Amino acid sequence: MKIDVLTLFPGMFAGPLDESIIMRARKAGLLDLKLHNLRDWTHDRHKTVDDRPFGGGPGMLLKPEPIFEAVESLKREKTRVILMSPAGRKFDQAIARELALQEDLLFVTGHYEGFDERIRESLADDELSIGDYVLTNGALPVMVVIDAVTRLIPGVLGDDESSQDESFSAGSAGLEYPQYTRPAEFRGMKVPDVLVSGHHAEIEKWRREQAKRRTQERRPDLLE
Ligand code: 4G0
């Protein structure tokens, strides 16, 4: 998969995407990630990317010209162009699965109070939000989405890593059951007897009950 990111802060991406599984996917050629500085598509001395809203009001908007030029030069035939903003569709595991099927994504990240509406209308195929809160810019949200999508690209996770996925992906399955590893007793806290009993049917039953109870308590919305 090819992922391009158009951002005012390419430096923010150094680190999170250069470690661990994401880096392994990049080195294996499963993810081709490229960062682009929006200021490279400005033509004035001050490299202006924003301006004040017509009609007044607080804050600054990303102006259309640099973003249109950038997207037109980066976009290819099958590229899906995605804006990150708090007004987007709420990102979730189902959307991550959908994006993992694409071959070419281009993320456009804003800051200030957002984008000139014409960017939305004529450039964006989709607008995503990672949750109902406002951040100083869209770099962290893009990294969150890239992380969630990359681990779903076939071949990125090993067999041991991927088994984790099922419970949440299933949606209806709800949250995971409590898990323990050695030692069987730690600082007086014991692993539930049933788990060390070796009775597989009992263990299955206990896990089902625990997962259901935990989901009921913490995320009743997932049981709908
Ligand atoms: C566009 C995304 C971009 C509009 C971006 C802010 C949170 C998210 C930005 C705004 C972001 C998210 C209207 C404040 C940049 N913050 N929840 N900040 N407004 O995904």
PDB file of C-alpha atoms and ligand atoms in Angstrom:
ATOM      1  CA  MET A   1       0.000   0.000   0.000  1.00  0.00           C
ATOM      2  CA  LYS A   2       1.134   3.537  -0.796  1.00  0.00           C
ATOM      3  CA  ILE A   3       0.340   6.252   1.760  1.00  0.00           C
ATOM      4  CA  ASP A   4       1.123   9.926   1.154  1.00  0.00           C
ATOM      5  CA  VAL A   5       0.704  12.520   3.890  1.00  0.00           C
ATOM      6  CA  LEU A   6       0.374  16.216   3.177  1.00  0.00           C
ATOM      7  CA  THR A   7       1.184  18.138   6.349  1.00  0.00           C
ATOM      8  CA  LEU A   8       2.604  21.365   7.736  1.00  0.00           C
ATOM      9  CA  PHE A   9       4.557  19.361  10.302  1.00  0.00           C
ATOM     10  CA  PRO A  10       6.424  16.510   8.603  1.00  0.00           C
ATOM     11  CA  GLY A  11       8.849  16.457  11.560  1.00  0.00           C
ATOM     12  CA  MET A  12       6.074  15.269  13.887  1.00  0.00           C
ATOM     13  CA  PHE A  13       5.954  11.985  11.996  1.00  0.00           C
ATOM     14  CA  ALA A  14       9.578  11.070  12.739  1.00  0.00           C
ATOM     15  CA  GLY A  15       9.512   8.572  15.576  1.00  0.00           C
ATOM     16  CA  PRO A  16       6.066   6.982  15.747  1.00  0.00           C
ATOM     17  CA  LEU A  17       6.208   5.630  12.196  1.00  0.00           C
ATOM     18  CA  ASP A  18       9.905   4.739  12.365  1.00  0.00           C
ATOM     19  CA  GLU A  19       9.545   2.083  15.061  1.00  0.00           C
ATOM     20  CA  SER A  20       8.295  -1.392  15.583  1.00  0.00           C
ATOM     21  CA  ILE A  21       5.679  -2.985  13.352  1.00  0.00           C
ATOM     22  CA  ILE A  22       5.121   0.041  11.107  1.00  0.00           C
ATOM     23  CA  MET A  23       8.834   0.283  10.327  1.00  0.00           C
ATOM     24  CA  ARG A  24       8.993  -3.459   9.741  1.00  0.00           C
ATOM     25  CA  ALA A  25       6.110  -3.124   7.234  1.00  0.00           C
ATOM     26  CA  ARG A  26       7.921  -0.261   5.498  1.00  0.00           C
ATOM     27  CA  LYS A  27      11.192  -2.178   5.301  1.00  0.00           C
ATOM     28  CA  ALA A  28       9.355  -5.221   3.935  1.00  0.00           C
ATOM     29  CA  GLY A  29       7.877  -3.056   1.157  1.00  0.00           C
ATOM     30  CA  LEU A  30       4.314  -3.647   2.392  1.00  0.00           C
ATOM     31  CA  LEU A  31       3.873   0.049   3.193  1.00  0.00           C
ATOM     32  CA  ASP A  32       5.343   2.842   1.085  1.00  0.00           C
ATOM     33  CA  LEU A  33       4.931   5.943   3.258  1.00  0.00           C
ATOM     34  CA  LYS A  34       5.865   9.407   2.029  1.00  0.00           C
ATOM     35  CA  LEU A  35       5.577  12.736   3.857  1.00  0.00           C
ATOM     36  CA  HIS A  36       5.089  16.014   1.999  1.00  0.00           C
ATOM     37  CA  ASN A  37       5.372  19.519   3.355  1.00  0.00           C
ATOM     38  CA  LEU A  38       2.422  21.648   2.256  1.00  0.00           C
ATOM     39  CA  ARG A  39       4.683  24.703   2.179  1.00  0.00           C
ATOM     40  CA  ASP A  40       6.500  23.200  -0.798  1.00  0.00           C
ATOM     41  CA  TRP A  41       3.445  24.122  -2.899  1.00  0.00           C
ATOM     42  CA  THR A  42       3.397  27.811  -1.972  1.00  0.00           C
ATOM     43  CA  HIS A  43       4.876  30.451  -4.277  1.00  0.00           C
ATOM     44  CA  ASP A  44       5.192  33.550  -2.080  1.00  0.00           C
ATOM     45  CA  ARG A  45       8.206  34.562  -0.001  1.00  0.00           C
ATOM     46  CA  HIS A  46       6.445  33.800   3.270  1.00  0.00           C
ATOM     47  CA  LYS A  47       5.204  30.372   2.170  1.00  0.00           C
ATOM     48  CA  THR A  48       1.651  31.297   3.150  1.00  0.00           C
ATOM     49  CA  VAL A  49      -0.716  28.378   3.681  1.00  0.00           C
ATOM     50  CA  ASP A  50      -3.545  30.054   5.607  1.00  0.00           C
ATOM     51  CA  ASP A  51      -5.755  33.127   5.632  1.00  0.00           C
ATOM     52  CA  ARG A  52      -8.623  34.725   7.550  1.00  0.00           C
ATOM     53  CA  PRO A  53     -12.202  33.607   6.975  1.00  0.00           C
ATOM     54  CA  PHE A  54     -14.486  35.710   4.763  1.00  0.00           C
ATOM     55  CA  GLY A  55     -17.295  37.160   6.880  1.00  0.00           C
ATOM     56  CA  GLY A  56     -15.046  37.363   9.932  1.00  0.00           C
ATOM     57  CA  GLY A  57     -14.666  35.066  12.893  1.00  0.00           C
ATOM     58  CA  PRO A  58     -11.766  33.673  14.876  1.00  0.00           C
ATOM     59  CA  GLY A  59      -8.825  31.693  13.594  1.00  0.00           C
ATOM     60  CA  MET A  60      -7.278  30.947  10.269  1.00  0.00           C
ATOM     61  CA  LEU A  61      -8.217  28.596   7.441  1.00  0.00           C
ATOM     62  CA  LEU A  62      -6.006  26.596   5.136  1.00  0.00           C
ATOM     63  CA  LYS A  63      -6.266  28.381   1.802  1.00  0.00           C
ATOM     64  CA  PRO A  64      -7.137  26.405  -1.307  1.00  0.00           C
ATOM     65  CA  GLU A  65      -4.273  27.089  -3.745  1.00  0.00           C
ATOM     66  CA  PRO A  66      -1.376  25.158  -2.098  1.00  0.00           C
ATOM     67  CA  ILE A  67      -3.604  22.212  -1.175  1.00  0.00           C
ATOM     68  CA  PHE A  68      -5.145  21.972  -4.660  1.00  0.00           C
ATOM     69  CA  GLU A  69      -1.703  22.105  -6.290  1.00  0.00           C
ATOM     70  CA  ALA A  70      -0.268  19.555  -3.875  1.00  0.00           C
ATOM     71  CA  VAL A  71      -3.149  17.091  -4.150  1.00  0.00           C
ATOM     72  CA  GLU A  72      -3.246  17.404  -7.953  1.00  0.00           C
ATOM     73  CA  SER A  73       0.451  16.633  -8.181  1.00  0.00           C
ATOM     74  CA  LEU A  74       0.420  13.757  -5.651  1.00  0.00           C
ATOM     75  CA  LYS A  75      -2.877  12.109  -6.594  1.00  0.00           C
ATOM     76  CA  ARG A  76      -2.872   9.120  -8.910  1.00  0.00           C
ATOM     77  CA  GLU A  77      -5.669   7.204 -10.589  1.00  0.00           C
ATOM     78  CA  LYS A  78      -6.785   5.155  -7.582  1.00  0.00           C
ATOM     79  CA  THR A  79      -5.803   7.512  -4.764  1.00  0.00           C
ATOM     80  CA  ARG A  80      -8.349   8.026  -2.009  1.00  0.00           C
ATOM     81  CA  VAL A  81      -7.971  11.557  -0.579  1.00  0.00           C
ATOM     82  CA  ILE A  82      -8.813  11.813   3.131  1.00  0.00           C
ATOM     83  CA  LEU A  83      -9.076  14.957   5.259  1.00  0.00           C
ATOM     84  CA  MET A  84      -8.546  14.734   9.013  1.00  0.00           C
ATOM     85  CA  SER A  85     -10.778  16.996  11.093  1.00  0.00           C
ATOM     86  CA  PRO A  86     -12.981  16.875  14.177  1.00  0.00           C
ATOM     87  CA  ALA A  87     -15.965  17.196  11.812  1.00  0.00           C
ATOM     88  CA  GLY A  88     -15.149  13.946  10.006  1.00  0.00           C
ATOM     89  CA  ARG A  89     -16.796  10.538  10.111  1.00  0.00           C
ATOM     90  CA  LYS A  90     -15.782   8.846  13.370  1.00  0.00           C
ATOM     91  CA  PHE A  91     -12.873   6.489  12.648  1.00  0.00           C
ATOM     92  CA  ASP A  92     -13.309   2.916  13.874  1.00  0.00           C
ATOM     93  CA  GLN A  93     -12.091  -0.630  13.183  1.00  0.00           C
ATOM     94  CA  ALA A  94     -14.603  -1.090  10.337  1.00  0.00           C
ATOM     95  CA  ILE A  95     -13.230   1.984   8.548  1.00  0.00           C
ATOM     96  CA  ALA A  96      -9.679   0.741   9.188  1.00  0.00           C
ATOM     97  CA  ARG A  97     -10.587  -2.531   7.462  1.00  0.00           C
ATOM     98  CA  GLU A  98     -12.123  -0.647   4.555  1.00  0.00           C
ATOM     99  CA  LEU A  99      -9.013   1.562   4.108  1.00  0.00           C
ATOM    100  CA  ALA A 100      -6.705  -1.460   4.306  1.00  0.00           C
ATOM    101  CA  LEU A 101      -8.264  -2.652   1.023  1.00  0.00           C
ATOM    102  CA  GLN A 102      -7.174   0.495  -0.847  1.00  0.00           C
ATOM    103  CA  GLU A 103      -3.892   0.607  -2.706  1.00  0.00           C
ATOM    104  CA  ASP A 104      -3.294   4.329  -2.473  1.00  0.00           C
ATOM    105  CA  LEU A 105      -4.215   6.804   0.306  1.00  0.00           C
ATOM    106  CA  LEU A 106      -3.459  10.533   0.550  1.00  0.00           C
ATOM    107  CA  PHE A 107      -4.058  12.152   3.949  1.00  0.00           C
ATOM    108  CA  VAL A 108      -4.433  15.914   4.162  1.00  0.00           C
ATOM    109  CA  THR A 109      -4.027  17.363   7.637  1.00  0.00           C
ATOM    110  CA  GLY A 110      -5.192  20.770   8.660  1.00  0.00           C
ATOM    111  CA  HIS A 111      -4.663  22.994  11.609  1.00  0.00           C
ATOM    112  CA  TYR A 112      -6.090  26.286  12.921  1.00  0.00           C
ATOM    113  CA  GLU A 113      -9.859  26.332  12.485  1.00  0.00           C
ATOM    114  CA  GLY A 114      -9.854  24.078   9.458  1.00  0.00           C
ATOM    115  CA  PHE A 115     -10.047  24.091   5.674  1.00  0.00           C
ATOM    116  CA  ASP A 116     -11.550  26.372   3.048  1.00  0.00           C
ATOM    117  CA  GLU A 117     -14.795  24.533   2.193  1.00  0.00           C
ATOM    118  CA  ARG A 118     -13.800  24.138  -1.489  1.00  0.00           C
ATOM    119  CA  ILE A 119     -11.045  21.719  -0.401  1.00  0.00           C
ATOM    120  CA  ARG A 120     -13.727  19.499   1.122  1.00  0.00           C
ATOM    121  CA  GLU A 121     -16.078  19.858  -1.820  1.00  0.00           C
ATOM    122  CA  SER A 122     -13.732  19.143  -4.692  1.00  0.00           C
ATOM    123  CA  LEU A 123     -10.670  17.345  -3.370  1.00  0.00           C
ATOM    124  CA  ALA A 124     -11.687  15.087  -0.519  1.00  0.00           C
ATOM    125  CA  ASP A 125     -13.139  11.609  -0.958  1.00  0.00           C
ATOM    126  CA  ASP A 126     -13.600  11.279   2.775  1.00  0.00           C
ATOM    127  CA  GLU A 127     -13.195  13.207   6.032  1.00  0.00           C
ATOM    128  CA  LEU A 128     -12.282  11.342   9.210  1.00  0.00           C
ATOM    129  CA  SER A 129     -12.097  12.168  12.910  1.00  0.00           C
ATOM    130  CA  ILE A 130     -10.360   9.969  15.491  1.00  0.00           C
ATOM    131  CA  GLY A 131     -12.731  11.165  18.231  1.00  0.00           C
ATOM    132  CA  ASP A 132     -14.648  14.065  19.694  1.00  0.00           C
ATOM    133  CA  TYR A 133     -11.809  16.319  20.778  1.00  0.00           C
ATOM    134  CA  VAL A 134      -9.762  19.075  19.171  1.00  0.00           C
ATOM    135  CA  LEU A 135      -6.005  18.810  18.654  1.00  0.00           C
ATOM    136  CA  THR A 136      -3.599  21.521  17.517  1.00  0.00           C
ATOM    137  CA  ASN A 137      -3.229  19.846  14.130  1.00  0.00           C
ATOM    138  CA  GLY A 138      -4.092  16.657  12.281  1.00  0.00           C
ATOM    139  CA  ALA A 139      -0.692  14.947  12.470  1.00  0.00           C
ATOM    140  CA  LEU A 140      -1.488  12.733  15.471  1.00  0.00           C
ATOM    141  CA  PRO A 141      -4.864  11.687  14.016  1.00  0.00           C
ATOM    142  CA  VAL A 142      -3.196  10.700  10.722  1.00  0.00           C
ATOM    143  CA  MET A 143      -0.618   8.626  12.595  1.00  0.00           C
ATOM    144  CA  VAL A 144      -3.399   6.874  14.518  1.00  0.00           C
ATOM    145  CA  VAL A 145      -5.206   5.985  11.291  1.00  0.00           C
ATOM    146  CA  ILE A 146      -1.994   4.864   9.537  1.00  0.00           C
ATOM    147  CA  ASP A 147      -1.150   2.609  12.486  1.00  0.00           C
ATOM    148  CA  ALA A 148      -4.604   1.014  12.602  1.00  0.00           C
ATOM    149  CA  VAL A 149      -4.639   0.471   8.812  1.00  0.00           C
ATOM    150  CA  THR A 150      -1.053  -0.784   8.450  1.00  0.00           C
ATOM    151  CA  ARG A 151      -1.460  -3.655  10.887  1.00  0.00           C
ATOM    152  CA  LEU A 152      -4.379  -4.903   8.726  1.00  0.00           C
ATOM    153  CA  ILE A 153      -2.339  -5.056   5.501  1.00  0.00           C
ATOM    154  CA  PRO A 154      -1.893  -8.752   4.687  1.00  0.00           C
ATOM    155  CA  GLY A 155       1.542  -9.964   5.777  1.00  0.00           C
ATOM    156  CA  VAL A 156       2.255  -7.127   8.213  1.00  0.00           C
ATOM    157  CA  LEU A 157       1.443  -9.053  11.388  1.00  0.00           C
ATOM    158  CA  GLY A 158       2.877 -12.448  12.130  1.00  0.00           C
ATOM    159  CA  ASP A 159       0.527 -15.290  13.133  1.00  0.00           C
ATOM    160  CA  ASP A 160       1.193 -14.694  16.832  1.00  0.00           C
ATOM    161  CA  GLU A 161       0.394 -10.999  16.589  1.00  0.00           C
ATOM    162  CA  SER A 162      -2.759 -11.242  14.501  1.00  0.00           C
ATOM    163  CA  SER A 163      -4.865 -13.555  16.684  1.00  0.00           C
ATOM    164  CA  GLN A 164      -5.506 -10.562  18.978  1.00  0.00           C
ATOM    165  CA  ASP A 165      -7.607  -8.932  16.309  1.00  0.00           C
ATOM    166  CA  GLU A 166     -10.653 -11.155  16.270  1.00  0.00           C
ATOM    167  CA  SER A 167     -12.415 -10.026  19.420  1.00  0.00           C
ATOM    168  CA  PHE A 168     -12.631  -6.379  18.514  1.00  0.00           C
ATOM    169  CA  SER A 169     -13.065  -6.816  14.774  1.00  0.00           C
ATOM    170  CA  ALA A 170     -16.058  -9.006  15.377  1.00  0.00           C
ATOM    171  CA  GLY A 171     -17.732  -6.012  17.022  1.00  0.00           C
ATOM    172  CA  SER A 172     -20.614  -8.017  18.397  1.00  0.00           C
ATOM    173  CA  ALA A 173     -18.098 -10.053  20.392  1.00  0.00           C
ATOM    174  CA  GLY A 174     -17.354  -7.090  22.638  1.00  0.00           C
ATOM    175  CA  LEU A 175     -14.329  -6.725  24.869  1.00  0.00           C
ATOM    176  CA  GLU A 176     -11.630  -9.241  25.648  1.00  0.00           C
ATOM    177  CA  TYR A 177     -11.727 -11.483  28.743  1.00  0.00           C
ATOM    178  CA  PRO A 178      -9.147 -10.959  31.545  1.00  0.00           C
ATOM    179  CA  GLN A 179      -5.817 -12.655  30.872  1.00  0.00           C
ATOM    180  CA  TYR A 180      -2.890 -13.675  33.043  1.00  0.00           C
ATOM    181  CA  THR A 181       0.621 -14.969  32.559  1.00  0.00           C
ATOM    182  CA  ARG A 182       3.184 -16.315  35.012  1.00  0.00           C
ATOM    183  CA  PRO A 183       3.701 -16.233  37.936  1.00  0.00           C
ATOM    184  CA  ALA A 184       0.492 -17.909  39.163  1.00  0.00           C
ATOM    185  CA  GLU A 185       0.728 -15.775  42.303  1.00  0.00           C
ATOM    186  CA  PHE A 186       2.241 -12.273  42.361  1.00  0.00           C
ATOM    187  CA  ARG A 187       2.368 -10.111  45.500  1.00  0.00           C
ATOM    188  CA  GLY A 188      -0.489 -12.099  46.941  1.00  0.00           C
ATOM    189  CA  MET A 189      -2.650 -11.723  43.812  1.00  0.00           C
ATOM    190  CA  LYS A 190      -3.638 -15.135  42.483  1.00  0.00           C
ATOM    191  CA  VAL A 191      -4.542 -16.140  38.950  1.00  0.00           C
ATOM    192  CA  PRO A 192      -8.137 -17.501  38.999  1.00  0.00           C
ATOM    193  CA  ASP A 193      -8.055 -21.252  39.749  1.00  0.00           C
ATOM    194  CA  VAL A 194     -10.082 -22.189  36.678  1.00  0.00           C
ATOM    195  CA  LEU A 195      -7.333 -20.899  34.349  1.00  0.00           C
ATOM    196  CA  VAL A 196      -4.670 -23.112  35.867  1.00  0.00           C
ATOM    197  CA  SER A 197      -7.052 -26.089  36.190  1.00  0.00           C
ATOM    198  CA  GLY A 198      -6.534 -27.354  32.631  1.00  0.00           C
ATOM    199  CA  HIS A 199     -10.320 -27.857  32.139  1.00  0.00           C
ATOM    200  CA  HIS A 200     -10.741 -26.424  28.667  1.00  0.00           C
ATOM    201  CA  ALA A 201     -14.534 -26.346  28.652  1.00  0.00           C
ATOM    202  CA  GLU A 202     -14.586 -24.615  32.041  1.00  0.00           C
ATOM    203  CA  ILE A 203     -11.993 -22.101  30.871  1.00  0.00           C
ATOM    204  CA  GLU A 204     -14.021 -21.306  27.742  1.00  0.00           C
ATOM    205  CA  LYS A 205     -17.157 -20.797  29.816  1.00  0.00           C
ATOM    206  CA  TRP A 206     -15.355 -18.546  32.334  1.00  0.00           C
ATOM    207  CA  ARG A 207     -13.871 -16.428  29.528  1.00  0.00           C
ATOM    208  CA  ARG A 208     -17.243 -16.000  27.816  1.00  0.00           C
ATOM    209  CA  GLU A 209     -18.869 -14.895  31.087  1.00  0.00           C
ATOM    210  CA  GLN A 210     -16.044 -12.526  31.997  1.00  0.00           C
ATOM    211  CA  ALA A 211     -15.964 -10.944  28.522  1.00  0.00           C
ATOM    212  CA  LYS A 212     -19.717 -10.434  28.597  1.00  0.00           C
ATOM    213  CA  ARG A 213     -19.698  -8.944  32.080  1.00  0.00           C
ATOM    214  CA  ARG A 214     -16.821  -6.611  31.268  1.00  0.00           C
ATOM    215  CA  THR A 215     -18.512  -5.456  28.057  1.00  0.00           C
ATOM    216  CA  GLN A 216     -21.803  -4.912  29.911  1.00  0.00           C
ATOM    217  CA  GLU A 217     -20.054  -2.778  32.526  1.00  0.00           C
ATOM    218  CA  ARG A 218     -17.661  -0.776  30.372  1.00  0.00           C
ATOM    219  CA  ARG A 219     -19.052  -0.721  26.842  1.00  0.00           C
ATOM    220  CA  PRO A 220     -22.766  -1.596  26.815  1.00  0.00           C
ATOM    221  CA  ASP A 221     -22.950   0.151  23.420  1.00  0.00           C
ATOM    222  CA  LEU A 222     -20.995  -2.747  21.878  1.00  0.00           C
ATOM    223  CA  LEU A 223     -23.714  -5.230  22.820  1.00  0.00           C
ATOM    224  CA  GLU A 224     -26.303  -3.521  20.592  1.00  0.00           C
TER     225      GLU A 224
HETATM  226  C1  4G0 B   1      -9.701  20.854  10.831  1.00  0.00           C
HETATM  227  C2  4G0 B   1      -8.495  16.230  13.719  1.00  0.00           C
HETATM  228  C3  4G0 B   1      -8.502  20.392  11.359  1.00  0.00           C
HETATM  229  C4  4G0 B   1     -10.575  21.571  11.631  1.00  0.00           C
HETATM  230  C5  4G0 B   1      -7.827  17.424  13.513  1.00  0.00           C
HETATM  231  C6  4G0 B   1      -9.024  21.411  13.468  1.00  0.00           C
HETATM  232  C7  4G0 B   1      -8.727  16.793  16.012  1.00  0.00           C
HETATM  233  C8  4G0 B   1      -8.955  15.902  14.975  1.00  0.00           C
HETATM  234  C9  4G0 B   1      -8.157  20.702  12.675  1.00  0.00           C
HETATM  235  C10 4G0 B   1     -10.232  21.863  12.952  1.00  0.00           C
HETATM  236  C11 4G0 B   1      -7.647  18.274  14.590  1.00  0.00           C
HETATM  237  C12 4G0 B   1      -9.681  14.618  15.239  1.00  0.00           C
HETATM  238  C13 4G0 B   1     -12.436  22.906  13.327  1.00  0.00           C
HETATM  239  C14 4G0 B   1     -10.735  22.948  15.116  1.00  0.00           C
HETATM  240  C15 4G0 B   1      -6.848  20.203  13.240  1.00  0.00           C
HETATM  241  N1  4G0 B   1      -8.089  17.937  15.825  1.00  0.00           N
HETATM  242  N2  4G0 B   1     -10.499  14.546  16.287  1.00  0.00           N
HETATM  243  N3  4G0 B   1      -7.052  19.505  14.505  1.00  0.00           N
HETATM  244  N4  4G0 B   1     -11.129  22.581  13.794  1.00  0.00           N
HETATM  245  O1  4G0 B   1      -9.524  13.667  14.476  1.00  0.00           O
END
